XYZ file of C-alpha atoms in Angstrom:
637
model
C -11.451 47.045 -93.122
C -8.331 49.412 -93.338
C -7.574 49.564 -90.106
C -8.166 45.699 -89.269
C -5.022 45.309 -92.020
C -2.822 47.722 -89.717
C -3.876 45.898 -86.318
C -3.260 41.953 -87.842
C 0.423 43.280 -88.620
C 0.909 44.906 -85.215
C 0.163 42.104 -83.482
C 2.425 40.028 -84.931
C 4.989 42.087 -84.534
C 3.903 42.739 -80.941
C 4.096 39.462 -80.696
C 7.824 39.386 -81.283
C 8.304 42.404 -78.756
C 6.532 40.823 -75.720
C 8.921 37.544 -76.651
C 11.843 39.392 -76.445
C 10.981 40.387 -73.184
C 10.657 37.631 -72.220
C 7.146 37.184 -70.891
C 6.376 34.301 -73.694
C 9.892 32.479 -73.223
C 12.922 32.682 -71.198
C 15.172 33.069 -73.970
C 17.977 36.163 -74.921
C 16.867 37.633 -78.525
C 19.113 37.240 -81.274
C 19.271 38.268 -84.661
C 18.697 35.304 -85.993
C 15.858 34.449 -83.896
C 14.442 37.724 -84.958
C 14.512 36.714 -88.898
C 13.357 32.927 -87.666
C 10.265 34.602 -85.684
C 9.493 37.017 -88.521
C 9.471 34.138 -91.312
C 7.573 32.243 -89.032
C 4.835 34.818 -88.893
C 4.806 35.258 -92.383
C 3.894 31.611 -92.660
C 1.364 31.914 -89.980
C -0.967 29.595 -91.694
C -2.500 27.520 -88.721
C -4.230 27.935 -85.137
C -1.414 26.928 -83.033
C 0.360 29.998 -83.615
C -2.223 32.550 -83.616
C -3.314 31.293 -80.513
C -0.224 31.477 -79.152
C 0.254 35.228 -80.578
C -3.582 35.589 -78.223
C -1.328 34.196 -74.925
C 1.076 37.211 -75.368
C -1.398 40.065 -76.339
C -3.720 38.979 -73.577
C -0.748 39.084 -70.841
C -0.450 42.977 -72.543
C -4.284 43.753 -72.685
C -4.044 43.052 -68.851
C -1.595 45.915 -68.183
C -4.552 48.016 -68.751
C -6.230 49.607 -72.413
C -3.957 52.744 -72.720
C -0.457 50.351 -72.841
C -2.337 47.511 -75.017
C -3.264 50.310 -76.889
C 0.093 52.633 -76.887
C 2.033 49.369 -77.415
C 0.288 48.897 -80.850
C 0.499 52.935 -81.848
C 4.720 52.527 -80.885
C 4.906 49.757 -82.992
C 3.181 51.581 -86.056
C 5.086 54.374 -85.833
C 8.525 52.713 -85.376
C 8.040 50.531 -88.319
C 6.606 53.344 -90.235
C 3.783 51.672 -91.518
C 1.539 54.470 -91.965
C 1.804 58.215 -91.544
C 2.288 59.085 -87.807
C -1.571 60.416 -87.564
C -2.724 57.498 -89.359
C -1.015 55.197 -86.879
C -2.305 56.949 -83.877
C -5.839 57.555 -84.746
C -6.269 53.689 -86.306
C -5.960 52.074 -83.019
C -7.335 54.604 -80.566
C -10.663 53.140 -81.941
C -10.865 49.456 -81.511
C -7.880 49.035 -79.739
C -9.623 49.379 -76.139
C -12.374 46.871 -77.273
C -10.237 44.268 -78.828
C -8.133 44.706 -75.021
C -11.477 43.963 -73.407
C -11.990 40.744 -75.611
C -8.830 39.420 -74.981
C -9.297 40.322 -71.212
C -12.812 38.269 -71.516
C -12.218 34.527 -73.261
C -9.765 32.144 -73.214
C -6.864 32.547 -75.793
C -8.015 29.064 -76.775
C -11.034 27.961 -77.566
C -14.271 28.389 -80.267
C -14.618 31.944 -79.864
C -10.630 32.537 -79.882
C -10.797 30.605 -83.244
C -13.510 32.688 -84.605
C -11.344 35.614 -83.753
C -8.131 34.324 -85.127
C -10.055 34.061 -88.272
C -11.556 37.317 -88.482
C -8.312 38.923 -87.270
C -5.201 36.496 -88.536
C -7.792 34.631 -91.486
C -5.430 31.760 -90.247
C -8.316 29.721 -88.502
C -11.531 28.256 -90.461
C -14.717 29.182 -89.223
C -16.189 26.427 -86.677
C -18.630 23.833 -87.725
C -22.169 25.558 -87.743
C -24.260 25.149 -84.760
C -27.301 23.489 -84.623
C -29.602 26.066 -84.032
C -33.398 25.810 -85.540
C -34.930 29.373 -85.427
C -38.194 29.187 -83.848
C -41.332 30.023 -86.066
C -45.012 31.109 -84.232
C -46.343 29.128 -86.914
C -45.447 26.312 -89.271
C -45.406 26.857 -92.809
C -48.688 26.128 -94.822
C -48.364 24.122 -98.190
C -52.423 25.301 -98.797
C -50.906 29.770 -98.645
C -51.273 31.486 -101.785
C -50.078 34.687 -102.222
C -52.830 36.928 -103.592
C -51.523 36.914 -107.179
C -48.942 34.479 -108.432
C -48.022 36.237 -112.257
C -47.098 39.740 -112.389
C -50.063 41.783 -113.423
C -50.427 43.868 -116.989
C -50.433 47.915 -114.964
C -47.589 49.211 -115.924
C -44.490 48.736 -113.596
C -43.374 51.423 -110.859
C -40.144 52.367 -110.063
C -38.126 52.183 -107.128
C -34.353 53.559 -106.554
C -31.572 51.617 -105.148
C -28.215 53.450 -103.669
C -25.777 52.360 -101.486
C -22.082 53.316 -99.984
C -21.794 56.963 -100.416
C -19.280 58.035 -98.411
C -19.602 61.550 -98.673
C -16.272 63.190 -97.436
C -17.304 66.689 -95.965
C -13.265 67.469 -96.167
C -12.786 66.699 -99.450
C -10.579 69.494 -100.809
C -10.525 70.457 -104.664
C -6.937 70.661 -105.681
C -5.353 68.623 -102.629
C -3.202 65.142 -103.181
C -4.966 62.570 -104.532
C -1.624 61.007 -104.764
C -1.276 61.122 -101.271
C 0.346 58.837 -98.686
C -2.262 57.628 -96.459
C -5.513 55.085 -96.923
C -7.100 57.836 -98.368
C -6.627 61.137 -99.970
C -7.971 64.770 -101.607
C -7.999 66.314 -98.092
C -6.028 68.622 -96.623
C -3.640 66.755 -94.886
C -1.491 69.093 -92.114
C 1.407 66.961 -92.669
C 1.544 66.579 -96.979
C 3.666 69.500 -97.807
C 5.386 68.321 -101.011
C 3.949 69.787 -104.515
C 0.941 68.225 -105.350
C 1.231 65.597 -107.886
C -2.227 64.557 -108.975
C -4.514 67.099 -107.576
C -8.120 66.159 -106.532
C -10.865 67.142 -109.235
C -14.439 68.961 -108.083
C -16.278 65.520 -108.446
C -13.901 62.976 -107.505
C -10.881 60.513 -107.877
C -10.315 56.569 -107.647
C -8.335 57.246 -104.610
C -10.411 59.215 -102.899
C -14.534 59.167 -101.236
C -17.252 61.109 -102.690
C -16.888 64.939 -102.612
C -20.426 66.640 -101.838
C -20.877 67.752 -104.952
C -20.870 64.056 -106.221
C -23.683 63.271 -103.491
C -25.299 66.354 -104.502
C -25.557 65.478 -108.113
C -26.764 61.781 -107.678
C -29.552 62.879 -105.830
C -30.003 65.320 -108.743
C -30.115 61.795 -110.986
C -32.331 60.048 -108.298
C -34.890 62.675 -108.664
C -34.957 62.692 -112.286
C -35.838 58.584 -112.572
C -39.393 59.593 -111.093
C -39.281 56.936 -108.484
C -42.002 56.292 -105.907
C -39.190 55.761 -103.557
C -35.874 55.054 -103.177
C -34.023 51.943 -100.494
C -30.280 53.575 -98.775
C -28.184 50.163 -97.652
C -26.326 51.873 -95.867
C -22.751 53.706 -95.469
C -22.755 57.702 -95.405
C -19.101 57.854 -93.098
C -15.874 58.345 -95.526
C -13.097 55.772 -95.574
C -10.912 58.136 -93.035
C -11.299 55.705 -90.325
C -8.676 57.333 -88.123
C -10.231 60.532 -87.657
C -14.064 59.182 -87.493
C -15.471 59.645 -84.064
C -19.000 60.493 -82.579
C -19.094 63.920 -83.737
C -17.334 63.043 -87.105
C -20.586 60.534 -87.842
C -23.103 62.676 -86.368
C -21.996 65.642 -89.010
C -21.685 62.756 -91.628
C -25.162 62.076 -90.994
C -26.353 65.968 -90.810
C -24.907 66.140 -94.258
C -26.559 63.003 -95.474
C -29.811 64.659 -93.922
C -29.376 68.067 -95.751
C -28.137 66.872 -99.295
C -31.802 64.567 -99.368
C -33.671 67.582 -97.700
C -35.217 68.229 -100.816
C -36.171 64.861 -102.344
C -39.369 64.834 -103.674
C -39.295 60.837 -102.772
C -39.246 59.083 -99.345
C -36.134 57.323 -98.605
C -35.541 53.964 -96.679
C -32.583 53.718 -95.277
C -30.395 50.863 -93.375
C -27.583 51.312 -91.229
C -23.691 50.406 -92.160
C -20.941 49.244 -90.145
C -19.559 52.965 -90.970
C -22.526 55.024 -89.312
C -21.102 54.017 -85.726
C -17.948 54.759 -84.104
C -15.165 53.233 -83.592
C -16.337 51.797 -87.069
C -18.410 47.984 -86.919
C -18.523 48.538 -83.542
C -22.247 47.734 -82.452
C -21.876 45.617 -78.737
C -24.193 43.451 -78.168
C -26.728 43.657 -75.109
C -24.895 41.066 -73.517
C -21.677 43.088 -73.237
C -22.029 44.204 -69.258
C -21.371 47.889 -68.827
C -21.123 48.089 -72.873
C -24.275 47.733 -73.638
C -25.374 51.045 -74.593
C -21.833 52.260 -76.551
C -24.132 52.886 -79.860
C -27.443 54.151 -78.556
C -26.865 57.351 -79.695
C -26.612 55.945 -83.332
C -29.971 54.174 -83.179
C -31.335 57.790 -81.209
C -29.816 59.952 -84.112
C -31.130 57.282 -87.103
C -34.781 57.467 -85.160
C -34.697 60.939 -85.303
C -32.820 61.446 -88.409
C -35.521 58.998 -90.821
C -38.375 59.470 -88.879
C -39.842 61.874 -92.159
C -39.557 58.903 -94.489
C -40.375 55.991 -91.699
C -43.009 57.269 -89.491
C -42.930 57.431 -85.887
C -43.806 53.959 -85.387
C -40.671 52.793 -87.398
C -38.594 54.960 -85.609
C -39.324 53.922 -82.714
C -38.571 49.995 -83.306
C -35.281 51.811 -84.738
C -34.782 52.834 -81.050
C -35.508 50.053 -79.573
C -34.230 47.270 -81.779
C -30.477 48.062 -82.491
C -31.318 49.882 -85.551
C -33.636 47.713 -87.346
C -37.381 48.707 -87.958
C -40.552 47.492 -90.443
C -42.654 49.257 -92.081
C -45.886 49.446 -94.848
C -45.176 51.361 -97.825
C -48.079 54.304 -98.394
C -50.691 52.840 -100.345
C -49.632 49.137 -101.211
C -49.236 45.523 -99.823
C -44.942 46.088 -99.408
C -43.473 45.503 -96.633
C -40.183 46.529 -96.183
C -37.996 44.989 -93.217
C -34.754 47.304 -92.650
C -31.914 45.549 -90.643
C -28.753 46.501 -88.624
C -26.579 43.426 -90.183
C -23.578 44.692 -88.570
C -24.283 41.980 -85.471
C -23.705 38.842 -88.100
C -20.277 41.049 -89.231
C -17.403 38.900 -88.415
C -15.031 42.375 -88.022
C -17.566 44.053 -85.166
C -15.052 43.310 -82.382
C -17.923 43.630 -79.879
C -19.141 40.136 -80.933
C -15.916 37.872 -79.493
C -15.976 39.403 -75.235
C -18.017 35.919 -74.629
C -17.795 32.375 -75.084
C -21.045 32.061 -74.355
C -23.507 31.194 -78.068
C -25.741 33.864 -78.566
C -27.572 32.486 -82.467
C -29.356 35.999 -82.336
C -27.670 38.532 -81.064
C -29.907 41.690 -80.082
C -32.726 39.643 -81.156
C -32.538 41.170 -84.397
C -34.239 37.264 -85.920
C -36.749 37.325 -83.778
C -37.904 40.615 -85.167
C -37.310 39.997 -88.348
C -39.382 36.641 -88.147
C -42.343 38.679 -86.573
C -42.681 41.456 -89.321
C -42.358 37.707 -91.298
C -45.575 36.122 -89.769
C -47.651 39.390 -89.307
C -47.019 40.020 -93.390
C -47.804 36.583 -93.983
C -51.227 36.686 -92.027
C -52.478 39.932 -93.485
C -51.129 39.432 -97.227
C -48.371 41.281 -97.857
C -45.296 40.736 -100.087
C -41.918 41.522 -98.288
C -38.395 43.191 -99.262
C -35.594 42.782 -96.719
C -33.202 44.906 -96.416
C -29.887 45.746 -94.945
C -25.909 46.414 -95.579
C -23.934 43.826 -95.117
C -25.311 40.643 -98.099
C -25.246 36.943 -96.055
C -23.267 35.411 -98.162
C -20.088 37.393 -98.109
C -16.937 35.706 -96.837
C -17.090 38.498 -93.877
C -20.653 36.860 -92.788
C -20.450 34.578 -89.352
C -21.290 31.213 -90.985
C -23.691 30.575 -87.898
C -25.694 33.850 -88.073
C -25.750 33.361 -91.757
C -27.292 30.132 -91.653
C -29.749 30.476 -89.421
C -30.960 33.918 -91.583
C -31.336 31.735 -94.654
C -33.691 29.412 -92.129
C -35.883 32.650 -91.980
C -35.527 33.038 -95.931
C -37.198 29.562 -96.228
C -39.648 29.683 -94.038
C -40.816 32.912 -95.402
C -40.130 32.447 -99.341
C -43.357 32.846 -100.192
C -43.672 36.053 -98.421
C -40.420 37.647 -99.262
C -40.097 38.828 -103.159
C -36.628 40.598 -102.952
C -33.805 41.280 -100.432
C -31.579 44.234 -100.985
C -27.779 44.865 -99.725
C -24.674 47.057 -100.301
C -21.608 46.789 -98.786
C -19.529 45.368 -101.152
C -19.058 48.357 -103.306
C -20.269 45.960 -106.198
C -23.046 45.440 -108.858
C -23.652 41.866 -108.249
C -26.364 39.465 -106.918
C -26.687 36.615 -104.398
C -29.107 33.094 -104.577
C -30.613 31.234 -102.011
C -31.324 27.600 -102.555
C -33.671 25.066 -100.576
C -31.535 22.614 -101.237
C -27.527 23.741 -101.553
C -26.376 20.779 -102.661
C -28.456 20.390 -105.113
C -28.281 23.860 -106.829
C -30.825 24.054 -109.947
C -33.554 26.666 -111.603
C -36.301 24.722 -109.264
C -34.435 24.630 -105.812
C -33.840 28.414 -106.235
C -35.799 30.135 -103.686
C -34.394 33.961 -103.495
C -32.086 36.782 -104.733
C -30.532 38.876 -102.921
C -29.715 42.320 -105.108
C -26.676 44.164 -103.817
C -26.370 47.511 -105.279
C -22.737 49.324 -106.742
C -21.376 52.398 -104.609
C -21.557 55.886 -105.446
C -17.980 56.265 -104.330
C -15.312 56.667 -106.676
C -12.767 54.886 -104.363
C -13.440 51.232 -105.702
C -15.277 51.702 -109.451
C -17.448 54.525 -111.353
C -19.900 56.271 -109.434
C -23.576 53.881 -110.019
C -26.826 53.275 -108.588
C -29.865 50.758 -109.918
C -33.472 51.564 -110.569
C -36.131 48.720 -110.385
C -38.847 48.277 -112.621
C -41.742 46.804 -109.676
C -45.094 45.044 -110.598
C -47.386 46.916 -108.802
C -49.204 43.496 -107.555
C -47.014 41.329 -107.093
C -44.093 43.369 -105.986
C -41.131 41.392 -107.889
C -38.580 42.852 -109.433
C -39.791 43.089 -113.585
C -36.202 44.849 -115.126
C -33.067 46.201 -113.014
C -31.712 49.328 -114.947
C -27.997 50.271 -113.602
C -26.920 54.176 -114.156
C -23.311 55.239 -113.961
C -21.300 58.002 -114.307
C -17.426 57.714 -115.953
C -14.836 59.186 -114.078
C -12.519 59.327 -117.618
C -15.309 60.751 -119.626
C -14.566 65.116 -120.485
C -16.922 67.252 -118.774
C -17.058 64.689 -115.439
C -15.474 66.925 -113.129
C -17.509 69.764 -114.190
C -20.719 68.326 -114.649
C -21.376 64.097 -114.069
C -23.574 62.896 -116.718
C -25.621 59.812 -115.570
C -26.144 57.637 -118.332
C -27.988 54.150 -118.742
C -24.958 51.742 -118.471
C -27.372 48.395 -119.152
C -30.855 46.554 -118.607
C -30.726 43.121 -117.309
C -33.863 42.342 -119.210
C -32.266 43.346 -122.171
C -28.811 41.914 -121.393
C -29.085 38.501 -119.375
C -33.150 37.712 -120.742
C -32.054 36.554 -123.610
C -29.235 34.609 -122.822
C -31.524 31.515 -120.760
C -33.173 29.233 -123.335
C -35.829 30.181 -125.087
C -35.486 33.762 -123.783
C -37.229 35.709 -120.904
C -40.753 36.051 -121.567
C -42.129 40.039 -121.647
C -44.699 39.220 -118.734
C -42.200 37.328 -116.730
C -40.633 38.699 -113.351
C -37.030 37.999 -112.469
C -37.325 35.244 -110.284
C -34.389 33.262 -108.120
C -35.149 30.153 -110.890
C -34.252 33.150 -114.048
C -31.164 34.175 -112.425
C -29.575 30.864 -111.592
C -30.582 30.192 -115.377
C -27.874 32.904 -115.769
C -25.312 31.593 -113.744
C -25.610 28.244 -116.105
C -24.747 30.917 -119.098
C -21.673 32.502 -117.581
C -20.393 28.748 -116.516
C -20.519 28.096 -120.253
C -20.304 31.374 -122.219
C -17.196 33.337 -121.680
C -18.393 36.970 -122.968
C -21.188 36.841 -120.949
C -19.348 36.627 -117.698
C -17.272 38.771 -118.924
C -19.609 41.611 -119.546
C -20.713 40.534 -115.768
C -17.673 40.450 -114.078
C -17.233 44.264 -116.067
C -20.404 45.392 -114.561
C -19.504 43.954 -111.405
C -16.746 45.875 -110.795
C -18.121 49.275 -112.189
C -15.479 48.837 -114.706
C -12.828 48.846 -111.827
C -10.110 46.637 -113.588
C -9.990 42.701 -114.121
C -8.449 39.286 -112.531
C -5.801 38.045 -113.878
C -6.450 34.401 -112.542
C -9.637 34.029 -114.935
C -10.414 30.726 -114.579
C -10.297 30.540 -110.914
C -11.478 33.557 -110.554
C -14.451 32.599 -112.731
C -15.548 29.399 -110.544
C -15.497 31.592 -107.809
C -17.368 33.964 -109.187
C -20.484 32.185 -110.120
C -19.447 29.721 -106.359
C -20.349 33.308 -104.503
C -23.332 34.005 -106.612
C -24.906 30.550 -105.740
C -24.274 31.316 -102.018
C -26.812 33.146 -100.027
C -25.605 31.492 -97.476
C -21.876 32.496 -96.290
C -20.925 28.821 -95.553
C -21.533 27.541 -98.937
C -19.382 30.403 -100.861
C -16.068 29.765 -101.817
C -14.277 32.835 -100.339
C -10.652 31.998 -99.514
C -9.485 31.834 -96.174
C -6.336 34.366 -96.331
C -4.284 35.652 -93.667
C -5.207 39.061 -92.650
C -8.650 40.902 -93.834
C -7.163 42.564 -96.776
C -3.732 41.290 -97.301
C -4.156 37.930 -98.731
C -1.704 35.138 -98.530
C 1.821 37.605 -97.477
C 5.215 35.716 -97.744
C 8.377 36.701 -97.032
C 10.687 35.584 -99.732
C 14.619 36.280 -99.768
C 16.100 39.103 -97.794
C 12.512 39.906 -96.551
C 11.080 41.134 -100.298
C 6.484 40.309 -99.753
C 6.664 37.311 -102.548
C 2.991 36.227 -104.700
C 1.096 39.430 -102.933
C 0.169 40.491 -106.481
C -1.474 37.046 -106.840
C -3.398 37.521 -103.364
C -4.272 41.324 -104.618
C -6.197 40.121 -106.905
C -7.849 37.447 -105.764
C -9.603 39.601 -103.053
C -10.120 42.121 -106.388
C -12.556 39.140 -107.305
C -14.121 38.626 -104.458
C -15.155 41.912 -104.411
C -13.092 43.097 -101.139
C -11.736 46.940 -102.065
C -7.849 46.684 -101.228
C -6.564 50.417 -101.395
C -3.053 51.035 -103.395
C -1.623 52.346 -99.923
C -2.459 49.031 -98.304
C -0.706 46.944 -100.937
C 2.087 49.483 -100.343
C 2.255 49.236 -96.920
C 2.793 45.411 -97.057
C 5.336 45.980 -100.025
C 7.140 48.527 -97.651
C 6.924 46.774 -94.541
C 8.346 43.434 -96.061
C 11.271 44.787 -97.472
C 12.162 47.071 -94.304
C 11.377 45.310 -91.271
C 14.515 43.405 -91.567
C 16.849 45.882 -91.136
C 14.239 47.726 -88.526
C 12.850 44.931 -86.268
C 16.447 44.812 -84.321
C 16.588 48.304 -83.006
C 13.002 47.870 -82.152
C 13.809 44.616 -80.112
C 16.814 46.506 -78.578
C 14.465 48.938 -77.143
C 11.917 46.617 -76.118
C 14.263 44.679 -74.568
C 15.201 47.764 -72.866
C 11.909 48.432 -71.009
């Protein structure tokens, strides 16, 4: 998402160049129309303008990728709103794809909206389309899954990790006070003493050192799981420097550190394992379509020891995505490449044409449904990206949950990452009527081992070996303040659900009862009503990461996003920019109420770097006295 922050704020202000050129308006730039335009983009709050900020950078994107490009690079530099490298390597990326969008729709429109809001957050997402997701067979009222109570065998265990991020250039000693998006590397260009330098296991500012990686597979090993589910995310937060080979050595590492697991692993892809980063095309993109085969060819090849050939070769063939049995039971596990429902792959706005299922990733996922369903199987989906997030296309999301009904019989867990956060997700049959009974799945999303947004943390399941539900969630951390971390990480058992949230519903959880979608919205009643308990959740949440200051709002939100499986029924705000929030230029061009936005995404679970609430501070309080010579030498041109 870092470098989505840096492209919203060059477009605006590339916005202002191409006008004083000219090309928008016949008009001669002055001063004052420079602070007028700049205000006005800070209050950039509606379609109208963004669309008219799409006019101008389409009229530039048709001069050819290396000037849209260039143009964006100039204007990063000049305003100094990264580190020269940063600025260059941010939009060598995405910047030729976002040129071919804007070459391929209209700069009004549906899709132009959809990209306004994923770019600007100024425009909602559109009304849902009807779409009903075809089924090869109707739903029986008479099916009966094999065994309805958990059994009395003793429960196995299964591993959940997500968001490593393993930085192969992490540097013991280096800055991790440094001054780009993200530090403890050896940065040509950070000369100054060094400040805060980088510990052997890791910093809040920084990704996960091998040695980190090493020792949480160390942990993994040690919880004598039968297996272990990866959602995805192996490529460090450096997006300006990640490339093919960058993600292909990212992945080698991954490879090497699990060489010697003595469990298989099931892994999902991220929206990091690709490069430029989200960027999956679809097979509809003309001349495109191929850009990430040789991410689904290395993952094929790559997991083929834990998935079998057969899995790896739907992983080939299917954008990523693959199903298989697990040895010796009745699980099913469906892995999927969620990155095509991700409202930041720029890949997914060259068309105005609908496309509900993009890659046909549904339609797979709804087979492995019905062929599970006719032989008897219980089901776990799982993927990266959880469908309820305010990053989710409400369509795609929507028609997913359609799947999740149909199916809910079949499917006993769904498992996500992505959000760097120890939380949990509900799907309802009925959303507006949200209760224990209309409950009809949870959705587990697991905390990062990365240091860069919380303590280092990954769960272990206790499993019924029947029924396949989820019997206690166990969630191990490591404390980044505790003495002896850097030398040695000591994973220790932060909390049980069963122990902390069973007895919380009325009348408690019973010993022989699983988790079930009707328990945890039980919960949710709790927190609505019982401060300490949310509390204690929202600390969890945010692998003791800091708190909101807005509690009560925060709060509604909270438990809104927790009853929301389904992305249109959360209650993420809609706030200009993907990381920024609500930005406002107040007097003599000081950013006014960012702090409020700050942490307002903090709740929502959306990682905001330091740097990147820097950047905005800097930017708002310079541009002023910069954004003249700039025009002068646009003008110039």
């Amino acid at each position: 998402m870092i470098w989505s922050n840096f492209i919203f704020l060059s477009f605006s202000l590339l916005w202002l160049g191409v006008y004083a050129r000219g090309d928008a308006v016949d008009y001669k730039p002055t001063s004052n129309l420079v602070d007028d335009l700049l205000y006005s983009i800070a209050k950039a709050t509606d379609c109208v303008s963004c669309h008219g900020l799409l006019i101008s950078l389409k009229a530039t994107a048709h001069l050819g990728d290396d000037k849209f490009v260039n143009a964006l690079i100039s204007i990063c530099k000049t305003l100094k709103i990264q580190d020269q490298d940063v600025c260059e390597g941010i939009f060598l990326g995405p910047g030729p794809i976002i040129a071919h969008d804007l070459r391929s729709i209209p700069a009004t429109g549906e899709t132009s909206n959809r990209f306004c809001n994923a770019m600007m957050g100024v425009c909602k997402q559109p009304p849902v389309k009807n779409y009903t997701v075809p089924f090869p067979k109707p739903e029986l009222s008479s099916l009966v899954v094999k065994r309805t109570r958990p059994s009395r065998r003793p429960p196995f265990q299964v591993t959940h990790f997500s968001d490593i991020h393993i930085d192969r250039d992490y540097a013991i000693n280096s800055e991790a006070n440094c001054t780009k998006p993200l530090c403890c590397r050896a940065f040509e260009d950070q000369t100054d003493p060094i400040t805060i330098p980088a510990g052997p296991m890791g910093n809040h500012r920084c990704d996960s050192p091998t040695r980190l990686a090493e020792s949480l597979f160390q942990a993994i090993d040690a919880t004598n799981s039968a297996f272990a589910i990866f959602t995805g995310d192996i490529v460090p937060g450096a997006v300006w420097l990640v490339n093919e080979t960058e993600v292909e050595k990212d992945f080698a590492t991954f490879l090497s550190l699990t060489g010697s697991s003595k469990i298989p692993i099931y892994p999902a892809l991220g929206n990091h394992e690709v490069a430029p980063v989200n960027s999956y095309p679809r097979n509809t993109s003309t001349g495109y379509e191929d850009e990430a085969q040789w991410v689904y060819d290395m993952a094929s090849e790559g997991w083929m020891k834990w998935i079998g050939s057969p899995a790896a070769n739907q992983v080939v063939h299917h954008s990523g995505s693959y199903s298989l049995l697990v040895p010796e039971t009745k699980l099913r596990i469906i892995s999927l490449n969620t990155g095509f429902w991700y409202k930041v792959n720029f890949w997914l706005y060259d068309s105005t044409e609908s496309q509900p299922d993009p890659n046909g990733l549904l339609s797979f996922m709804v087979s492995q449904l019905q062929e599970a369903e006719d032989a008897g199987e219980r089901v776990w989906i799982m993927g990266h990206m959880p469908m309820g997030g305010g990053d989710v296309f409400h369509d795609q999301s929507n028609y997913y949950d359609q799947v999740i009904q149909r199916y809910r019989r079949t499917i006993v867990g769904q498992f996500f990452g992505h959000t760097h956060a120890d939380e949990f997700q509900l799907a309802y049959s009925n959303y507006s009527y949200q209760t224990k009974d209309t409950a009809t799945s949870m959705s587990w999303i697991a905390p990062a081992l990365t240091p860069r947004s919380g303590n280092p943390a990954f769960k272990v399941y206790d499993v019924d070996p029947d029924t396949y539900e989820v019997m206690d969630m166990k969630v191990y951390s490591s404390d980044l303040s505790e003495s002896g971390y850097q030398e040695n990480p000591t994973w220790t058992l932060l909390y049980s659900a069963r122990d902390l949230y069973g007895p919380l519903i009325p009348g408690g959880l019973d010993t022989s009862s699983a988790f079930t979608p009707g328990f945890w919205h039980q919960v949710t009643e709790v927190f609505e009503k019982n401060d300490t308990a949310y509390r204690v959740y929202d600390l969890y949440k945010r692998r003791n990461g800091g708190q909101c200051s807005a509690y009560e709002e925060c709060k509604e939100r909270t438990i809104c996003g927790v009853r929301a499986a389904r992305s249109e029924n959360n209650c993420a705000l809609l706030q200009r920019g993907f990381g920024f929030g609500r930005t406002v230029m107040g007097e003599k061009g000081t950013v006014a109420d960012r702090g409020y936005a700050y942490e307002q995404e903090q709740c929502e679970s959306v990682t905001i770097s330091d740097v990147l609430v820097g950047m905005v501070e800097g930017v708002g309080e310079m541009v002023f006295g910069m954004v003249s010579d700039l025009f002068s030498k646009l003008v110039g041109e």
